mmCIF file of C-alpha atoms in Angstrom:
data_model
loop_
_atom_site.group_PDB
_atom_site.id
_atom_site.type_symbol
_atom_site.label_atom_id
_atom_site.label_comp_id
_atom_site.label_asym_id
_atom_site.label_seq_id
_atom_site.Cartn_x
_atom_site.Cartn_y
_atom_site.Cartn_z
ATOM 1 C CA GLU A 1 -7.047 27.865 -24.982
ATOM 2 C CA ALA A 2 -8.171 28.625 -21.435
ATOM 3 C CA GLY A 3 -8.481 25.710 -19.055
ATOM 4 C CA VAL A 4 -11.143 25.042 -16.463
ATOM 5 C CA THR A 5 -11.462 27.962 -14.074
ATOM 6 C CA GLN A 6 -12.868 27.984 -10.562
ATOM 7 C CA SER A 7 -13.747 30.716 -8.094
ATOM 8 C CA PRO A 8 -13.111 31.634 -5.423
ATOM 9 C CA THR A 9 -9.680 30.143 -4.734
ATOM 10 C CA HIS A 10 -10.337 30.091 -1.012
ATOM 11 C CA LEU A 11 -13.555 30.326 0.957
ATOM 12 C CA ILE A 12 -13.977 30.528 4.707
ATOM 13 C CA LYS A 13 -17.388 29.945 6.245
ATOM 14 C CA THR A 14 -18.819 29.063 9.625
ATOM 15 C CA ARG A 15 -20.930 26.068 10.520
ATOM 16 C CA GLY A 16 -24.511 26.343 9.338
ATOM 17 C CA GLN A 17 -23.779 28.837 6.568
ATOM 18 C CA GLN A 18 -24.111 28.204 2.841
ATOM 19 C CA ALA A 19 -21.229 28.123 0.367
ATOM 20 C CA THR A 20 -21.382 28.695 -3.385
ATOM 21 C CA LEU A 21 -18.526 27.565 -5.607
ATOM 22 C CA ARG A 22 -18.279 28.351 -9.308
ATOM 23 C CA CYS A 23 -16.752 26.624 -12.315
ATOM 24 C CA SER A 24 -16.290 27.541 -15.958
ATOM 25 C CA PRO A 25 -15.502 24.643 -18.287
ATOM 26 C CA ILE A 26 -13.142 24.591 -21.225
ATOM 27 C CA SER A 27 -14.751 26.233 -24.237
ATOM 28 C CA GLY A 28 -16.752 23.638 -26.181
ATOM 29 C CA HIS A 29 -17.102 21.252 -23.247
ATOM 30 C CA THR A 30 -20.671 20.496 -22.204
ATOM 31 C CA SER A 31 -20.128 18.236 -19.215
ATOM 32 C CA VAL A 32 -19.064 19.483 -15.786
ATOM 33 C CA TYR A 33 -18.130 17.306 -12.814
ATOM 34 C CA TRP A 34 -17.573 18.155 -9.161
ATOM 35 C CA TYR A 35 -15.290 16.272 -6.774
ATOM 36 C CA GLN A 36 -14.412 16.615 -3.114
ATOM 37 C CA GLN A 37 -10.928 15.957 -1.739
ATOM 38 C CA ALA A 38 -11.115 15.883 2.026
ATOM 39 C CA LEU A 39 -8.210 14.981 4.286
ATOM 40 C CA GLY A 40 -8.118 11.257 4.812
ATOM 41 C CA LEU A 41 -10.989 10.536 2.416
ATOM 42 C CA GLY A 42 -9.321 10.915 -0.951
ATOM 43 C CA LEU A 43 -10.955 12.195 -4.097
ATOM 44 C CA GLN A 44 -14.679 11.480 -4.268
ATOM 45 C CA PHE A 45 -17.150 12.105 -7.080
ATOM 46 C CA LEU A 46 -19.924 14.539 -6.142
ATOM 47 C CA LEU A 47 -22.020 15.544 -9.165
ATOM 48 C CA TRP A 48 -22.128 15.419 -12.954
ATOM 49 C CA TYR A 49 -23.998 17.973 -15.087
ATOM 50 C CA ASP A 50 -24.490 17.749 -18.815
ATOM 51 C CA GLU A 51 -26.605 20.003 -21.028
ATOM 52 C CA GLY A 52 -28.085 21.671 -17.958
ATOM 53 C CA GLU A 53 -29.243 18.472 -16.303
ATOM 54 C CA GLU A 54 -27.917 16.556 -13.308
ATOM 55 C CA ARG A 55 -26.856 13.183 -14.774
ATOM 56 C CA ASN A 56 -25.264 11.413 -11.841
ATOM 57 C CA ARG A 57 -24.658 11.946 -8.171
ATOM 58 C CA GLY A 58 -22.149 10.508 -5.730
ATOM 59 C CA ASN A 59 -22.834 9.365 -2.206
ATOM 60 C CA PHE A 60 -23.385 12.802 -0.687
ATOM 61 C CA PRO A 61 -26.369 14.238 1.223
ATOM 62 C CA PRO A 62 -28.940 16.478 -0.517
ATOM 63 C CA ARG A 63 -27.465 19.616 1.039
ATOM 64 C CA PHE A 64 -24.839 19.302 -1.708
ATOM 65 C CA SER A 65 -26.528 20.572 -4.837
ATOM 66 C CA GLY A 66 -25.733 22.521 -7.933
ATOM 67 C CA ARG A 67 -26.760 23.594 -11.346
ATOM 68 C CA GLN A 68 -25.439 24.141 -14.830
ATOM 69 C CA PHE A 69 -26.199 27.300 -16.733
ATOM 70 C CA PRO A 70 -26.957 27.676 -20.473
ATOM 71 C CA ASN A 71 -23.310 28.690 -21.074
ATOM 72 C CA TYR A 72 -22.290 25.352 -19.431
ATOM 73 C CA SER A 73 -20.734 26.983 -16.395
ATOM 74 C CA SER A 74 -21.759 25.459 -13.103
ATOM 75 C CA GLU A 75 -22.084 26.232 -9.450
ATOM 76 C CA LEU A 76 -21.969 23.950 -6.454
ATOM 77 C CA ASN A 77 -23.972 24.880 -3.382
ATOM 78 C CA VAL A 78 -23.354 23.412 0.012
ATOM 79 C CA ASN A 79 -26.058 24.211 2.571
ATOM 80 C CA ALA A 80 -25.952 23.916 6.344
ATOM 81 C CA LEU A 81 -22.160 23.639 6.340
ATOM 82 C CA GLU A 82 -20.538 21.155 8.694
ATOM 83 C CA LEU A 83 -16.934 21.064 9.866
ATOM 84 C CA GLU A 84 -16.289 17.923 7.809
ATOM 85 C CA ASP A 85 -17.196 19.798 4.611
ATOM 86 C CA SER A 86 -13.794 21.455 4.814
ATOM 87 C CA ALA A 87 -12.025 20.194 1.713
ATOM 88 C CA LEU A 88 -10.623 21.020 -1.686
ATOM 89 C CA TYR A 89 -13.446 21.062 -4.238
ATOM 90 C CA LEU A 90 -12.361 20.295 -7.777
ATOM 91 C CA CYS A 91 -14.330 20.891 -10.928
ATOM 92 C CA ALA A 92 -13.642 19.085 -14.199
ATOM 93 C CA SER A 93 -15.050 19.306 -17.700
ATOM 94 C CA SER A 94 -15.165 17.034 -20.733
ATOM 95 C CA LEU A 95 -16.218 17.334 -24.344
ATOM 96 C CA ASP A 96 -19.197 15.044 -23.840
ATOM 97 C CA GLY A 97 -20.361 13.030 -20.894
ATOM 98 C CA TRP A 98 -19.161 9.760 -19.521
ATOM 99 C CA PRO A 99 -17.823 7.300 -19.969
ATOM 100 C CA TYR A 100 -15.387 7.726 -22.802
ATOM 101 C CA ASN A 101 -14.194 11.297 -22.585
ATOM 102 C CA GLU A 102 -11.077 12.669 -20.961
ATOM 103 C CA GLN A 103 -11.739 14.972 -18.014
ATOM 104 C CA PHE A 104 -9.724 18.142 -17.392
ATOM 105 C CA PHE A 105 -9.567 19.673 -13.943
ATOM 106 C CA GLY A 106 -9.569 23.202 -12.610
ATOM 107 C CA PRO A 107 -7.310 24.514 -9.826
ATOM 108 C CA GLY A 108 -9.904 23.954 -7.116
ATOM 109 C CA THR A 109 -11.611 25.923 -4.350
ATOM 110 C CA ARG A 110 -10.369 25.323 -0.842
ATOM 111 C CA LEU A 111 -13.332 25.535 1.546
ATOM 112 C CA THR A 112 -12.689 25.931 5.253
ATOM 113 C CA VAL A 113 -15.578 25.598 7.677
ATOM 114 C CA LEU A 114 -14.963 27.042 11.157
ATOM 115 C CA GLY B 1 -18.601 -0.779 -6.448
ATOM 116 C CA ILE B 2 -15.366 -0.838 -8.349
ATOM 117 C CA GLN B 3 -12.167 -0.825 -6.283
ATOM 118 C CA VAL B 4 -9.023 1.020 -7.359
ATOM 119 C CA GLU B 5 -5.742 0.228 -5.656
ATOM 120 C CA GLN B 6 -2.458 2.015 -6.216
ATOM 121 C CA SER B 7 0.971 0.872 -5.193
ATOM 122 C CA PRO B 8 3.282 1.725 -3.653
ATOM 123 C CA PRO B 9 1.641 4.335 -1.403
ATOM 124 C CA ASP B 10 4.958 6.136 -0.965
ATOM 125 C CA LEU B 11 8.100 6.177 -3.068
ATOM 126 C CA ILE B 12 11.373 8.003 -2.423
ATOM 127 C CA LEU B 13 13.927 8.221 -5.222
ATOM 128 C CA GLN B 14 17.192 9.920 -5.998
ATOM 129 C CA GLU B 15 17.174 12.246 -8.955
ATOM 130 C CA GLY B 16 17.860 10.316 -12.132
ATOM 131 C CA ALA B 17 16.290 7.054 -10.977
ATOM 132 C CA ASN B 18 13.451 5.282 -12.763
ATOM 133 C CA SER B 19 10.166 4.212 -11.184
ATOM 134 C CA THR B 20 7.012 2.226 -11.885
ATOM 135 C CA LEU B 21 3.663 3.048 -10.308
ATOM 136 C CA ARG B 22 0.851 0.515 -10.452
ATOM 137 C CA CYS B 23 -2.927 0.810 -10.543
ATOM 138 C CA ASN B 24 -5.156 -2.255 -10.129
ATOM 139 C CA PHE B 25 -8.897 -2.142 -10.626
ATOM 140 C CA SER B 26 -11.515 -4.705 -9.756
ATOM 141 C CA ASP B 27 -13.827 -4.603 -12.790
ATOM 142 C CA SER B 28 -13.900 -3.731 -16.461
ATOM 143 C CA VAL B 29 -13.679 0.006 -17.029
ATOM 144 C CA ASN B 30 -14.515 2.336 -19.882
ATOM 145 C CA ASN B 31 -11.877 4.927 -19.235
ATOM 146 C CA LEU B 32 -8.655 5.309 -17.238
ATOM 147 C CA GLN B 33 -6.646 8.438 -16.593
ATOM 148 C CA TRP B 34 -3.385 9.189 -14.779
ATOM 149 C CA PHE B 35 -2.938 12.522 -13.013
ATOM 150 C CA HIS B 36 -0.200 14.351 -11.137
ATOM 151 C CA GLN B 37 -1.428 16.559 -8.313
ATOM 152 C CA ASN B 38 0.784 19.590 -7.860
ATOM 153 C CA PRO B 39 1.515 21.151 -4.446
ATOM 154 C CA TRP B 40 -1.360 23.612 -4.929
ATOM 155 C CA GLY B 41 -3.847 20.810 -5.444
ATOM 156 C CA GLN B 42 -4.455 20.995 -9.177
ATOM 157 C CA LEU B 43 -4.718 17.723 -11.047
ATOM 158 C CA ILE B 44 -2.548 17.725 -14.142
ATOM 159 C CA ASN B 45 -3.538 15.280 -16.875
ATOM 160 C CA LEU B 46 -0.775 12.838 -17.723
ATOM 161 C CA PHE B 47 -2.487 10.152 -19.785
ATOM 162 C CA TYR B 48 -5.922 9.139 -20.975
ATOM 163 C CA ILE B 49 -5.293 5.432 -21.506
ATOM 164 C CA PRO B 50 -8.193 2.953 -21.355
ATOM 165 C CA SER B 51 -5.937 0.433 -23.098
ATOM 166 C CA GLY B 52 -2.566 0.163 -24.807
ATOM 167 C CA THR B 53 0.645 2.114 -24.344
ATOM 168 C CA LYS B 54 1.395 5.826 -24.612
ATOM 169 C CA GLN B 55 4.529 7.884 -24.129
ATOM 170 C CA ASN B 56 5.077 11.549 -23.398
ATOM 171 C CA GLY B 57 8.695 12.507 -22.881
ATOM 172 C CA ARG B 58 10.083 10.798 -19.791
ATOM 173 C CA LEU B 59 6.675 9.402 -18.875
ATOM 174 C CA SER B 60 4.916 6.431 -20.362
ATOM 175 C CA ALA B 61 1.877 4.388 -19.411
ATOM 176 C CA THR B 62 0.484 0.981 -20.221
ATOM 177 C CA THR B 63 -3.003 -0.327 -19.514
ATOM 178 C CA VAL B 64 -3.838 -4.016 -19.833
ATOM 179 C CA ALA B 65 -7.607 -3.833 -19.568
ATOM 180 C CA THR B 66 -8.138 -7.604 -19.738
ATOM 181 C CA GLU B 67 -5.912 -8.057 -16.678
ATOM 182 C CA ARG B 68 -7.276 -4.943 -14.935
ATOM 183 C CA TYR B 69 -4.127 -2.982 -14.296
ATOM 184 C CA SER B 70 -2.252 0.042 -15.518
ATOM 185 C CA LEU B 71 1.373 1.071 -15.046
ATOM 186 C CA LEU B 72 2.940 4.526 -15.084
ATOM 187 C CA TYR B 73 6.661 4.675 -15.800
ATOM 188 C CA ILE B 74 8.804 7.663 -14.894
ATOM 189 C CA SER B 75 12.325 7.624 -16.236
ATOM 190 C CA SER B 76 15.272 9.812 -15.202
ATOM 191 C CA SER B 77 13.198 11.366 -12.424
ATOM 192 C CA GLN B 78 13.601 15.032 -11.528
ATOM 193 C CA THR B 79 12.763 16.903 -8.330
ATOM 194 C CA THR B 80 9.853 18.523 -10.160
ATOM 195 C CA ASP B 81 8.280 15.066 -10.540
ATOM 196 C CA SER B 82 7.586 15.052 -6.801
ATOM 197 C CA GLY B 83 3.946 15.017 -5.786
ATOM 198 C CA VAL B 84 1.013 12.626 -5.706
ATOM 199 C CA TYR B 85 0.107 10.504 -8.690
ATOM 200 C CA PHE B 86 -3.467 9.305 -9.055
ATOM 201 C CA CYS B 87 -5.077 6.859 -11.377
ATOM 202 C CA ALA B 88 -8.829 7.181 -11.952
ATOM 203 C CA VAL B 89 -11.206 4.821 -13.676
ATOM 204 C CA VAL B 90 -14.678 5.399 -15.040
ATOM 205 C CA TYR B 91 -17.344 2.811 -14.523
ATOM 206 C CA ASN B 92 -20.620 4.385 -13.389
ATOM 207 C CA ASP B 93 -18.665 7.320 -12.032
ATOM 208 C CA MET B 94 -15.015 8.273 -11.779
ATOM 209 C CA ARG B 95 -13.206 6.432 -8.982
ATOM 210 C CA PHE B 96 -9.778 7.507 -7.843
ATOM 211 C CA GLY B 97 -7.110 5.415 -6.239
ATOM 212 C CA ALA B 98 -5.556 6.610 -2.997
ATOM 213 C CA GLY B 99 -2.499 7.822 -4.874
ATOM 214 C CA THR B 100 1.258 7.271 -4.802
ATOM 215 C CA ARG B 101 3.258 10.009 -3.098
ATOM 216 C CA LEU B 102 6.551 10.392 -4.953
ATOM 217 C CA THR B 103 9.482 12.267 -3.458
ATOM 218 C CA VAL B 104 12.517 12.838 -5.672
ATOM 219 C CA LYS B 105 15.615 13.936 -3.787
ATOM 220 C CA PRO B 106 18.394 15.962 -5.419
#
């Protein structure tokens, strides 16, 4: 069974540009979560999508947004990129939504903002 | 919000030694997971353990939800066990501890 996949593996952008990151969940999983791991800040929850709807949001500005498609895949968009957005972005999926389901993580997209 | 504290922050062992990693959390939680982050950044699931004890080979974990802590035991450590170990709890969202960086020397 294929795990969570993410693309691209690496992404280099300049300040002010927009970045789009993609995630495909494990087959049968309906919930997708996004996390940011920035140097010195640890792993922080960004967004949770379930059945095409945004269900919960972490403490991030509105320029971090996303969506979930009918096939349950998801994309994360980061607008007006800032240097501090450089981080590893991890996507996870679970069978159903919070709070009782185990989350499985993808390999991540490393975003570098120059 | 809920606080998650892991200890120790760093741990250096000789191959073959045993270790215990601790995760304390400040409120009741619905869900707790332990992960190992490999050198490429991927989080590998170790245990889903909101309560009780589980074992998987050389690794085992115990969560005492009423006392708000969880322990991860690694026995007969190997160099491939090196990396960062995270615990994460779910309350309103998933909160990660700062991690324990384990280095196993040959």
